[in-house]
Amino acid sequence: MPHTKNIHTVAVVIFDGVVTADASIACETFSRVKLACGFSPYTVKVCSANTPINTDFFSIKAPHSLSEIASAQTVIVPGPSEVNKEPDPELLKHLNKARESGARIASICTGAFILAASGLLNGLKATTHWSVTDTLARRYPQIEVDPNVLYVDNGDIFTSAGAMAGIDLCLHLIRKDHGAKVAADTARMSVMAMERVGGQRQFIKHEMPNTENITFRSLLEWIEKNLHNNLSIKCLAEQVNMSTRTLHRRFLEQLGIPPATWVLQRRIRYSQYLLESSHFNIDQIAADAGFGSSANFRDQFRRITGVSPSSYRRSFGIKDSQKHY
DNA sequence: CGCGCAAACCGCCATG
DNA sequence: TACATGGCGGTTTGCG
């Protein structure tokens, strides 16, 4: 797997009304991947049917035409800002053609609505931004919509929840192609522009991995279910009957990061989910996510995401008629 | 902000 | 000999 020689083309499609942040996530993440030998395995091509395309805020020109997505290995479909607008039939046609020629296709956020309209999700599981999962499920009864996951992997067709989950999904694809180490390094290198509130910070690298090791996978699932409990290294080691030393080594080789870092990131991840989709106050969220004190929670949250929990909550959610709680 | 204790990290090495 | 394990302990990191 480390010796991938052929260039892998990632086509990012854009269209009128696209959420540019979703598209940027894919461009930034894939273009930053570097293998140990220094080789960049992905070529990112932004493609559109018409040019220039109009977003809600500005116009942009994509350097490639839609016909090019048929020769891509991966096609990324970012979200439209308005899910009630009919997607461009031309785009749907090209997505089907790309699928037929073997490309894997992934949507970010409300991009799932476009995949759904193209028929590619029929009979499959899918997810989208939490505020419109109901809408998706109602409009497409033949799709099994799961509102409780970050992303869904159907082998060749992928969907992801909010913007954060879009990063997770990109890293998941990178991990499938090049392994955990490369994906973890990419996450570390990816300096995302959360320009709204703060400067540039490291982003989180997390989500469920590709571990063939069964005991290891169940440990990660166990962590997920026990985020609010004590998750010291000793506890984790006991859980799988390993010494702390061996556990630490296994973690590094399978996930690219040490155990405590993993746990922290999962806790931050979970707290983000609560901030995005619940009305719990910061103290409650800190406790639910397993932080000893809300002061510590605020501190860690800011260190990792670059913004405070409350401004994170304020800056999330998409434009939609749906009510928030 | 900073102090002090405790935990985590990780190179090193003995052991099976 | 090649390799995985896990204990040790110096240093770093994190939490209250």
mmCIF file of N, CA, C and O (backbone and C1' of nucleotides) in Angstrom, chain A residues 243 245-246 249-250 292-293 296 300 303, chain C residues 4-9 13-16:
data_model
loop_
_atom_site.group_PDB
_atom_site.id
_atom_site.type_symbol
_atom_site.label_atom_id
_atom_site.label_comp_id
_atom_site.label_asym_id
_atom_site.label_seq_id
_atom_site.Cartn_x
_atom_site.Cartn_y
_atom_site.Cartn_z
ATOM 1 N N SER A 243 -0.150 -4.780 28.688
ATOM 2 C CA SER A 243 0.582 -3.849 29.542
ATOM 3 C C SER A 243 0.388 -2.452 28.953
ATOM 4 O O SER A 243 0.061 -2.303 27.776
ATOM 5 N N ARG A 245 2.577 -0.413 28.313
ATOM 6 C CA ARG A 245 3.613 -0.182 27.298
ATOM 7 C C ARG A 245 3.195 -0.718 25.927
ATOM 8 O O ARG A 245 3.348 -0.053 24.908
ATOM 9 N N THR A 246 2.687 -1.943 25.928
ATOM 10 C CA THR A 246 2.279 -2.550 24.658
ATOM 11 C C THR A 246 1.085 -1.812 24.065
ATOM 12 O O THR A 246 1.024 -1.567 22.864
ATOM 13 N N ARG A 249 2.248 1.174 22.326
ATOM 14 C CA ARG A 249 2.879 0.849 21.039
ATOM 15 C C ARG A 249 1.839 0.518 19.974
ATOM 16 O O ARG A 249 1.910 0.994 18.841
ATOM 17 N N ARG A 250 0.854 -0.323 20.363
ATOM 18 C CA ARG A 250 -0.201 -0.696 19.415
ATOM 19 C C ARG A 250 -0.918 0.544 18.889
ATOM 20 O O ARG A 250 -1.187 0.689 17.703
ATOM 21 N N GLY A 292 -12.785 16.703 33.496
ATOM 22 C CA GLY A 292 -12.866 16.821 34.938
ATOM 23 C C GLY A 292 -13.481 18.124 35.401
ATOM 24 O O GLY A 292 -14.142 18.200 36.428
ATOM 25 N N SER A 293 -13.270 19.166 34.655
ATOM 26 C CA SER A 293 -13.820 20.467 35.023
ATOM 27 C C SER A 293 -14.133 21.241 33.749
ATOM 28 O O SER A 293 -13.537 20.999 32.703
ATOM 29 N N ASN A 296 -11.125 23.139 32.450
ATOM 30 C CA ASN A 296 -10.225 22.305 31.649
ATOM 31 C C ASN A 296 -10.812 22.050 30.259
ATOM 32 O O ASN A 296 -10.090 22.092 29.259
ATOM 33 N N GLN A 300 -8.950 22.938 26.722
ATOM 34 C CA GLN A 300 -8.601 21.931 25.722
ATOM 35 C C GLN A 300 -9.316 22.200 24.412
ATOM 36 O O GLN A 300 -8.746 22.058 23.337
ATOM 37 N N ARG A 303 -7.613 24.931 22.663
ATOM 38 C CA ARG A 303 -6.292 24.534 22.203
ATOM 39 C C ARG A 303 -6.397 23.725 20.905
ATOM 40 O O ARG A 303 -5.615 23.894 19.979
ATOM 41 P P DA C 4 7.717 -8.171 15.619
ATOM 42 O "O5'" DA C 4 6.869 -8.395 16.937
ATOM 43 C "C5'" DA C 4 6.158 -9.608 17.118
ATOM 44 C "C4'" DA C 4 5.925 -9.815 18.593
ATOM 45 C "C3'" DA C 4 5.285 -8.623 19.302
ATOM 46 O "O3'" DA C 4 4.215 -9.089 20.099
ATOM 47 C "C1'" DA C 4 7.323 -9.216 20.387
ATOM 48 P P DT C 5 3.312 -8.089 20.931
ATOM 49 O "O5'" DT C 5 3.938 -8.176 22.381
ATOM 50 C "C5'" DT C 5 4.017 -9.424 23.053
ATOM 51 C "C4'" DT C 5 4.803 -9.242 24.314
ATOM 52 C "C3'" DT C 5 4.271 -8.156 25.250
ATOM 53 O "O3'" DT C 5 3.813 -8.777 26.435
ATOM 54 C "C1'" DT C 5 6.638 -8.074 25.042
ATOM 55 P P DG C 6 2.713 -8.067 27.324
ATOM 56 O "O5'" DG C 6 3.625 -7.284 28.371
ATOM 57 C "C5'" DG C 6 4.497 -8.025 29.195
ATOM 58 C "C4'" DG C 6 5.501 -7.090 29.837
ATOM 59 C "C3'" DG C 6 4.900 -5.806 30.438
ATOM 60 O "O3'" DG C 6 5.590 -5.524 31.625
ATOM 61 C "C1'" DG C 6 6.623 -5.236 29.023
ATOM 62 P P DG C 7 4.848 -5.256 32.968
ATOM 63 O "O5'" DG C 7 6.038 -4.883 33.954
ATOM 64 C "C5'" DG C 7 7.150 -5.757 34.069
ATOM 65 C "C4'" DG C 7 8.425 -4.958 34.244
ATOM 66 C "C3'" DG C 7 8.286 -3.685 35.095
ATOM 67 O "O3'" DG C 7 9.397 -3.652 35.985
ATOM 68 C "C1'" DG C 7 9.222 -3.130 32.984
ATOM 69 P P DC C 8 9.547 -2.524 37.056
ATOM 70 O "O5'" DC C 8 10.583 -1.534 36.358
ATOM 71 C "C5'" DC C 8 11.820 -2.030 35.880
ATOM 72 C "C4'" DC C 8 12.707 -0.852 35.497
ATOM 73 C "C3'" DC C 8 12.549 0.385 36.384
ATOM 74 O "O3'" DC C 8 13.844 0.884 36.662
ATOM 75 C "C1'" DC C 8 12.168 0.952 34.107
ATOM 76 P P DG C 9 14.050 1.926 37.811
ATOM 77 O "O5'" DG C 9 14.188 3.283 37.001
ATOM 78 C "C5'" DG C 9 15.166 3.425 35.981
ATOM 79 C "C4'" DG C 9 14.924 4.734 35.243
ATOM 80 C "C3'" DG C 9 14.541 5.910 36.153
ATOM 81 O "O3'" DG C 9 15.070 7.090 35.579
ATOM 82 C "C1'" DG C 9 12.874 5.612 34.568
ATOM 83 P P DT C 13 6.138 18.558 25.990
ATOM 84 O "O5'" DT C 13 4.802 18.143 26.770
ATOM 85 C "C5'" DT C 13 4.238 16.856 26.529
ATOM 86 C "C4'" DT C 13 3.018 16.699 27.414
ATOM 87 C "C3'" DT C 13 2.099 17.927 27.425
ATOM 88 O "O3'" DT C 13 0.825 17.478 27.020
ATOM 89 C "C1'" DT C 13 2.565 17.172 29.632
ATOM 90 P P DG C 14 -0.443 18.407 26.998
ATOM 91 O "O5'" DG C 14 -1.103 18.092 28.398
ATOM 92 C "C5'" DG C 14 -1.400 16.741 28.739
ATOM 93 C "C4'" DG C 14 -2.142 16.730 30.054
ATOM 94 C "C3'" DG C 14 -3.210 17.806 30.183
ATOM 95 O "O3'" DG C 14 -4.272 17.235 30.915
ATOM 96 C "C1'" DG C 14 -1.641 18.073 31.903
ATOM 97 P P DC C 15 -5.748 17.784 30.832
ATOM 98 O "O5'" DC C 15 -6.167 17.830 32.360
ATOM 99 C "C5'" DC C 15 -5.963 16.668 33.174
ATOM 100 C "C4'" DC C 15 -5.885 17.101 34.614
ATOM 101 C "C3'" DC C 15 -6.971 18.119 34.998
ATOM 102 O "O3'" DC C 15 -7.629 17.649 36.156
ATOM 103 C "C1'" DC C 15 -4.828 18.896 35.652
ATOM 104 P P DG C 16 -9.015 18.256 36.536
ATOM 105 O "O5'" DG C 16 -8.753 18.773 38.013
ATOM 106 C "C5'" DG C 16 -8.110 17.925 38.955
ATOM 107 C "C4'" DG C 16 -7.546 18.758 40.066
ATOM 108 C "C3'" DG C 16 -8.507 19.828 40.599
ATOM 109 O "O3'" DG C 16 -8.402 19.848 42.018
ATOM 110 C "C1'" DG C 16 -6.478 20.856 39.911
#
